[in-house]
Each structure stands twice: as structure tokens, then as C-alpha cells.
CSV table of C-alpha atoms in Angstrom, one decimal:
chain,number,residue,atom,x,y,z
A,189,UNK,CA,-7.8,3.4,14.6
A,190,UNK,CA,-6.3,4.6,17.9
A,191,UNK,CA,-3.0,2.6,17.0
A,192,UNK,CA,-2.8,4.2,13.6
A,193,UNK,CA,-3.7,7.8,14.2
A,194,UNK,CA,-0.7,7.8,17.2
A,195,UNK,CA,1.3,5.8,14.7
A,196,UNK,CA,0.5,8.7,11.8
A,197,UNK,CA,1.4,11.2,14.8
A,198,UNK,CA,4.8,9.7,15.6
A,199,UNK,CA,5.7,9.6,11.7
A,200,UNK,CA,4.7,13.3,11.1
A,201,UNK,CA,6.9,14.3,14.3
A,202,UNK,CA,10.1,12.2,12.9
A,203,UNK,CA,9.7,14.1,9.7
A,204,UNK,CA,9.0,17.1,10.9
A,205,UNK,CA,12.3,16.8,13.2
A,206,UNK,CA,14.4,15.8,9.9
A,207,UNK,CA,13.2,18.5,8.2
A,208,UNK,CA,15.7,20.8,10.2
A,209,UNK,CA,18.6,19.3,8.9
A,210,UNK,CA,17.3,18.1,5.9
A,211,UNK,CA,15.6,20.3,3.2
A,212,UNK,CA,15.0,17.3,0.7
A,213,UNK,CA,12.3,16.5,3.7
A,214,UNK,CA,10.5,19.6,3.8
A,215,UNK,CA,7.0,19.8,4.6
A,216,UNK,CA,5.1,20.9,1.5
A,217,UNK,CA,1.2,20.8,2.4
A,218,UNK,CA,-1.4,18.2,2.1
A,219,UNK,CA,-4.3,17.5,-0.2
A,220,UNK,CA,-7.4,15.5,0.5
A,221,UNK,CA,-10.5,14.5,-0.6
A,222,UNK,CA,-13.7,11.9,-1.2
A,223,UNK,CA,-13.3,8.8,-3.9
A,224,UNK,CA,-15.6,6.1,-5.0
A,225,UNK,CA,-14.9,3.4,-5.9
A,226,UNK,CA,-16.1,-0.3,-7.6
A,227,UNK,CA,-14.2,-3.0,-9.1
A,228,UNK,CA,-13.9,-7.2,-9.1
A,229,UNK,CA,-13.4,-9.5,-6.1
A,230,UNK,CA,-13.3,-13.3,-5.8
A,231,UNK,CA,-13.1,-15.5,-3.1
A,232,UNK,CA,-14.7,-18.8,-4.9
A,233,UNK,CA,-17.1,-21.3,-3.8
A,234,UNK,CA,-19.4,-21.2,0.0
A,235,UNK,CA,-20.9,-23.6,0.9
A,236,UNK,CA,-22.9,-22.5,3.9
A,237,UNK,CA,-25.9,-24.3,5.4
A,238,UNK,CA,-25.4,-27.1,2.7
A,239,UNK,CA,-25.6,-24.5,-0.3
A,240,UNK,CA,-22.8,-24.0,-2.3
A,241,UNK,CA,-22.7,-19.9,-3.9
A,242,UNK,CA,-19.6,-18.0,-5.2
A,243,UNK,CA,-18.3,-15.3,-3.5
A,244,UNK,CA,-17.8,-13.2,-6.5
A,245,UNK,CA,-19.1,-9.8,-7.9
A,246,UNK,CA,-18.8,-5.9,-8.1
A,247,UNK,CA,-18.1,-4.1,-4.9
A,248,UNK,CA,-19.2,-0.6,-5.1
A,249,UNK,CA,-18.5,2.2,-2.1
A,250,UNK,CA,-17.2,5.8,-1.0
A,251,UNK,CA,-14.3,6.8,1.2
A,252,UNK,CA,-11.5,9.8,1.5
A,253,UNK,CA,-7.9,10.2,2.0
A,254,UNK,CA,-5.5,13.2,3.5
A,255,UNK,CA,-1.9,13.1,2.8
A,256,UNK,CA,1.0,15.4,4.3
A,257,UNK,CA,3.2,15.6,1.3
A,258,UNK,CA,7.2,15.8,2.4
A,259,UNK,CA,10.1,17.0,0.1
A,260,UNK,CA,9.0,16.5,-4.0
A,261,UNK,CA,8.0,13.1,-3.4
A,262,UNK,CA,6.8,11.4,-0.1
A,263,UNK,CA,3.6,11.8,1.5
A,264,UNK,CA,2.3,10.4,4.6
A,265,UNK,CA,-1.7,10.1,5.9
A,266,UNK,CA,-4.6,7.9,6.3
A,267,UNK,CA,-7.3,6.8,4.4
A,268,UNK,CA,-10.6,5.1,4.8
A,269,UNK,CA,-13.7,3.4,2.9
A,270,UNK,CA,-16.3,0.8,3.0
A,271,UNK,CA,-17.1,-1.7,0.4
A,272,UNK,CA,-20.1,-3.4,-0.3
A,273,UNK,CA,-21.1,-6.4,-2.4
A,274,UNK,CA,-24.1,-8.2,-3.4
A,275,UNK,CA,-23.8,-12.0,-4.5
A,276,UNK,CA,-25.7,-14.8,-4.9
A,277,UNK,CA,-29.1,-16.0,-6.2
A,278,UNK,CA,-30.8,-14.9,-3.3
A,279,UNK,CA,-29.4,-11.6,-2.0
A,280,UNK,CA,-26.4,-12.3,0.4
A,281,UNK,CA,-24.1,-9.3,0.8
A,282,UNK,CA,-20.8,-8.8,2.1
A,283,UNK,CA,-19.7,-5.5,3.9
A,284,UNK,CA,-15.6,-4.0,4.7
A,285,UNK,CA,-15.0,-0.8,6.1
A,286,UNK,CA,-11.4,0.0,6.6
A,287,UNK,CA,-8.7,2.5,7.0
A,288,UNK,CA,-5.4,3.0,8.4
A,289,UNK,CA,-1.9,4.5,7.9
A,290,UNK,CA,-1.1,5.8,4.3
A,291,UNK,CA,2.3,6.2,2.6
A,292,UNK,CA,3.1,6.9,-0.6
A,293,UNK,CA,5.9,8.3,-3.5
A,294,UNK,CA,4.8,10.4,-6.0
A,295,UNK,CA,6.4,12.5,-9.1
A,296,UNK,CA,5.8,14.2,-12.1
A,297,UNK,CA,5.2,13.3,-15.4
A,298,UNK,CA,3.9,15.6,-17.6
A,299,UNK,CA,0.8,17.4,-16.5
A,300,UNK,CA,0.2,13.9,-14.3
A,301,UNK,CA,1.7,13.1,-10.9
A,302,UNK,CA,1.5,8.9,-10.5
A,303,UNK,CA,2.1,7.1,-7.5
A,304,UNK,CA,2.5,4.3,-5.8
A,305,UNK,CA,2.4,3.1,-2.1
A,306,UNK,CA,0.4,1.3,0.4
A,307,UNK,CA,-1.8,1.6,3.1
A,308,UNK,CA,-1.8,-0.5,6.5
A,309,UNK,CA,-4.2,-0.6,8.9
A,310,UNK,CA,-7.5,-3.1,10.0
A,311,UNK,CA,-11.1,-3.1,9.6
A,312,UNK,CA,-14.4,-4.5,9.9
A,313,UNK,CA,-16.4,-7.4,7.9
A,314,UNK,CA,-20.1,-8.3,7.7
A,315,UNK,CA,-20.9,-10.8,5.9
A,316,UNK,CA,-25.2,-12.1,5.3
A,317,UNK,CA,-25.4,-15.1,3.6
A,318,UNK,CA,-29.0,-16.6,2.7
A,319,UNK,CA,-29.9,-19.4,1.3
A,320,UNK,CA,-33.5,-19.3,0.3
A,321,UNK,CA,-35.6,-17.1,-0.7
A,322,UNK,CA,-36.6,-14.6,1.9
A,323,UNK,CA,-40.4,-13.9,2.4
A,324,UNK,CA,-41.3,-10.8,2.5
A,325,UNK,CA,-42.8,-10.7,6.4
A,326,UNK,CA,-41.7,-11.0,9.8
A,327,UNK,CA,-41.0,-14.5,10.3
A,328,UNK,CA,-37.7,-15.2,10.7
A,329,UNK,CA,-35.6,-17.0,8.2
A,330,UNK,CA,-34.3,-20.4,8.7
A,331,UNK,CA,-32.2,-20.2,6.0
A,332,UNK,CA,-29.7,-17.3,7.1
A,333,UNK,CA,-26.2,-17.0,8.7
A,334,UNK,CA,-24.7,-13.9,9.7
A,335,UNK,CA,-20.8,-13.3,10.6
A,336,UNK,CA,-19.2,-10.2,12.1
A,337,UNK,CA,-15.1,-10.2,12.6
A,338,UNK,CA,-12.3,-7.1,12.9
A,339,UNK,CA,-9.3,-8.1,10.4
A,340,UNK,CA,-5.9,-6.3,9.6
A,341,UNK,CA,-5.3,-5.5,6.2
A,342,UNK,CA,-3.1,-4.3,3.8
A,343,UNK,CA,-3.6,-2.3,0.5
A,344,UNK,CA,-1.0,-2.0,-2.2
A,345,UNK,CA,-1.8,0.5,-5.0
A,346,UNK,CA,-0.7,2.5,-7.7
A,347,UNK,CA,-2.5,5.4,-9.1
A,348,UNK,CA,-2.3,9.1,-10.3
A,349,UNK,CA,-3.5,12.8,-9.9
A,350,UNK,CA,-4.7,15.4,-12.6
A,351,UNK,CA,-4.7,18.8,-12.0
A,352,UNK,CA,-7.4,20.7,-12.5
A,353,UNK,CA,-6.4,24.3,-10.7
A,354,UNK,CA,-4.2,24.8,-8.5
A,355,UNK,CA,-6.3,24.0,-5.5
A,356,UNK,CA,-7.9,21.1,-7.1
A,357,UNK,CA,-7.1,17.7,-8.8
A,358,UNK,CA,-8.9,14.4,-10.3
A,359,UNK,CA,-7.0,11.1,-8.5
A,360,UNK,CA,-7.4,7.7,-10.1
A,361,UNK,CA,-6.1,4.9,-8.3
A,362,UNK,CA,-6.0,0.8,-8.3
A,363,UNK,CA,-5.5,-1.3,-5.0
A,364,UNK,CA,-5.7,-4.8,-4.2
A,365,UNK,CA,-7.1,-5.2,0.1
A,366,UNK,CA,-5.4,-8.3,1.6
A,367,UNK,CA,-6.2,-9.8,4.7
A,368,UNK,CA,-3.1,-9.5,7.2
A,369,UNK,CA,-2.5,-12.5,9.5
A,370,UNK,CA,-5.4,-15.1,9.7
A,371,UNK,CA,-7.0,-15.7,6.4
A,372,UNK,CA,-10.9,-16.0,6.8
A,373,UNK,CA,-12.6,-17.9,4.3
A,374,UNK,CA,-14.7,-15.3,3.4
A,375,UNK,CA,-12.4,-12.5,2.7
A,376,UNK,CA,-13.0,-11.6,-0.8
A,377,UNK,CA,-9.7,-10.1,-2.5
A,378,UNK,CA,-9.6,-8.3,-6.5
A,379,UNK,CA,-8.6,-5.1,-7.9
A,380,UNK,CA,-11.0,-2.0,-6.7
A,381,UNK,CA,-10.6,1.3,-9.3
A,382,UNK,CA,-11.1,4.5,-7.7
A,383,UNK,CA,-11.6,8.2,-8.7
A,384,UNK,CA,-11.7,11.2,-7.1
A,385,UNK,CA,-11.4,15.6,-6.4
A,386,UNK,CA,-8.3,15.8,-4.3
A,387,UNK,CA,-8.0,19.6,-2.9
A,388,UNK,CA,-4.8,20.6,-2.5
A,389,UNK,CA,-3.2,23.3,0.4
């Protein structure tokens, strides 16, 4: 988070230093705001402790973004959300926060402004797979593994924004998280639909 908030802060500085001799980079304001989210991902067949589930299913979760827009069309931020899903016969769940550096092009189109960019950056998985039953007491369960790793990750989407009023606007948006250098084997990946209030300054 450190790398991307000095990386956000050296971006901002280079525009902010073109925008003397460039007008096209101006600085025009940011917007920001909460989304949810849910959506599909897949990573196929576990098999963990000699059970074999699919790592498949709805992930459901919350987040925000803030974006310095520059000249009509470029805007520059960060974002962050966590994701989590529920698989499985017997109640294994799989967790990703993330966030990181956020750049995007936007226009107009109408009363709509679409975009399309990508955000960079790394986060967190947890990931509780059973395979039994749990009982519902203290003992501990023989049938349980746990995993915890940090993984870079990068998140292509495309969406758009509604206005409402002039402070305020409804965002939709559809990204795809990918895992960026090793690929762990239970790293789900799928489309994740979002929706939004974006307020607007």
C-alpha cells in the first residue's frame, strides 16, 4: 500500500507539473465513492486432504474508489475492496482484499460517461477449506486446512457513470482480478459487476 500511495503521489506531481505547459492536462477535480459488488469466479477442482471440491461460486463484497480526473479524459487514483465467497458442501470460504493504483480514460456519450482502464496493485487471500462436516462445539476439526498469502494483482475493467446531480453520479463497472507473478492454485479469477454513488468535486 506504501508503494502505491508514493507511486499515486509521484503520478499526481508529473501531472500537475505538465499541466503548466499543457492545458489538455488540466486538473479538473475528483469524484469518489462506496460500490458493491458480486459476480462469478472459477478456479476448478481442489482436492485438499483427499477431497476433491470446486472452487466456484458468487463472491459478494464492498469497497470505494477516488479518482483525480485530468484534462476531459484521464483520471488517476486508487481503489480498494474485499471479496468473499462461500463454496463447497461443507462451508469452505475464500477471502481477497485488494487495492492499488487506478487509471483510467473516460468520455462522454450522451447523458453517460464509459470508461475503461485498470488498476494495479496487491493484496491479501484467506482461504478455509473443510472437508467434513463441522460439529457444532469446541473440539477441533481434523478435517480443516487454512492458507494465508499476499499476492500482486491486476484488474482490467470497463464501466460507466450516470449522473444524477451535479454532485452525484450512479457508476457501474465490470473487472476481471488476475493474479500477477506466481499463480497460486487457489486464486479464483471471473467477471465481478459493480455499482455505486460516485460524488463528484
Amino acid at each position: 500500500m506504501k508503494r502505491t500511495l508514493l507511486l499515486l503521489a509521484t503520478i499526481v506531481t508529473l501531472l500537475t507539473t505538465a499541466n503548466a505547459s499543457s492545458p489538455t492536462l488540466a486538473y479538473r477535480g475528483f469524484s469518489g465513492g462506496m460500490m458493491l459488488h458480486a459476480g462469478w469466479v472459477d478456479r476448478g477442482s481442489l482436492t485438499i486432504g483427499g477431497v476433491n471440491q470446486r472452487l466456484s461460486g458468487l463472491p459478494v463484497g464492498i469497497g470505494g474508489a477516488l479518482r483525480l480526473r485530468f484534462g476531459n479524459h484521464l483520471r488517476v487514483g486508487t481503489e480498494g475492496y474485499t471479496s468473499s465467497l462461500g463454496y463447497g458442501d461443507w462451508g469452505s470460504s475464500l477471502s481477497i482484499g485488494w487495492g492499488g493504483l487506478l487509471v483510467d480514460w473516460c468520455w462522454k456519450l450522451g447523458p453517460f460517461a464509459p470508461y475503461v482502464g485498470a488498476t494495479v496493485g496487491g493484496g491479501s487471500v484467506e482461504h478455509t477449506t473443510l472437508t467434513t462436516t463441522p460439529e457444532l462445539d469446541t473440539t477441533p476439526e481434523e478435517g480443516l486446512s487454512y492458507r494465508k498469502y499476499g499476492v500482486g494483482v491486476v484488474a482490467p475493467f470497463v464501466g460507466a457513470d450516470y449522473p444524477l446531480s451535479e454532485r452525484m453520479s450512479l457508476s457501474f463497472k465490470v473487472d476481471w482480478l488476475l493474479p500477477l507473478g506466481r499463480n497460486e492454485f487457489d486464486f479464483p479469477s471471473g467477471a465481478r459487476c459493480y455499482i455505486g454513488f460516485m460524488f463528484n468535486h
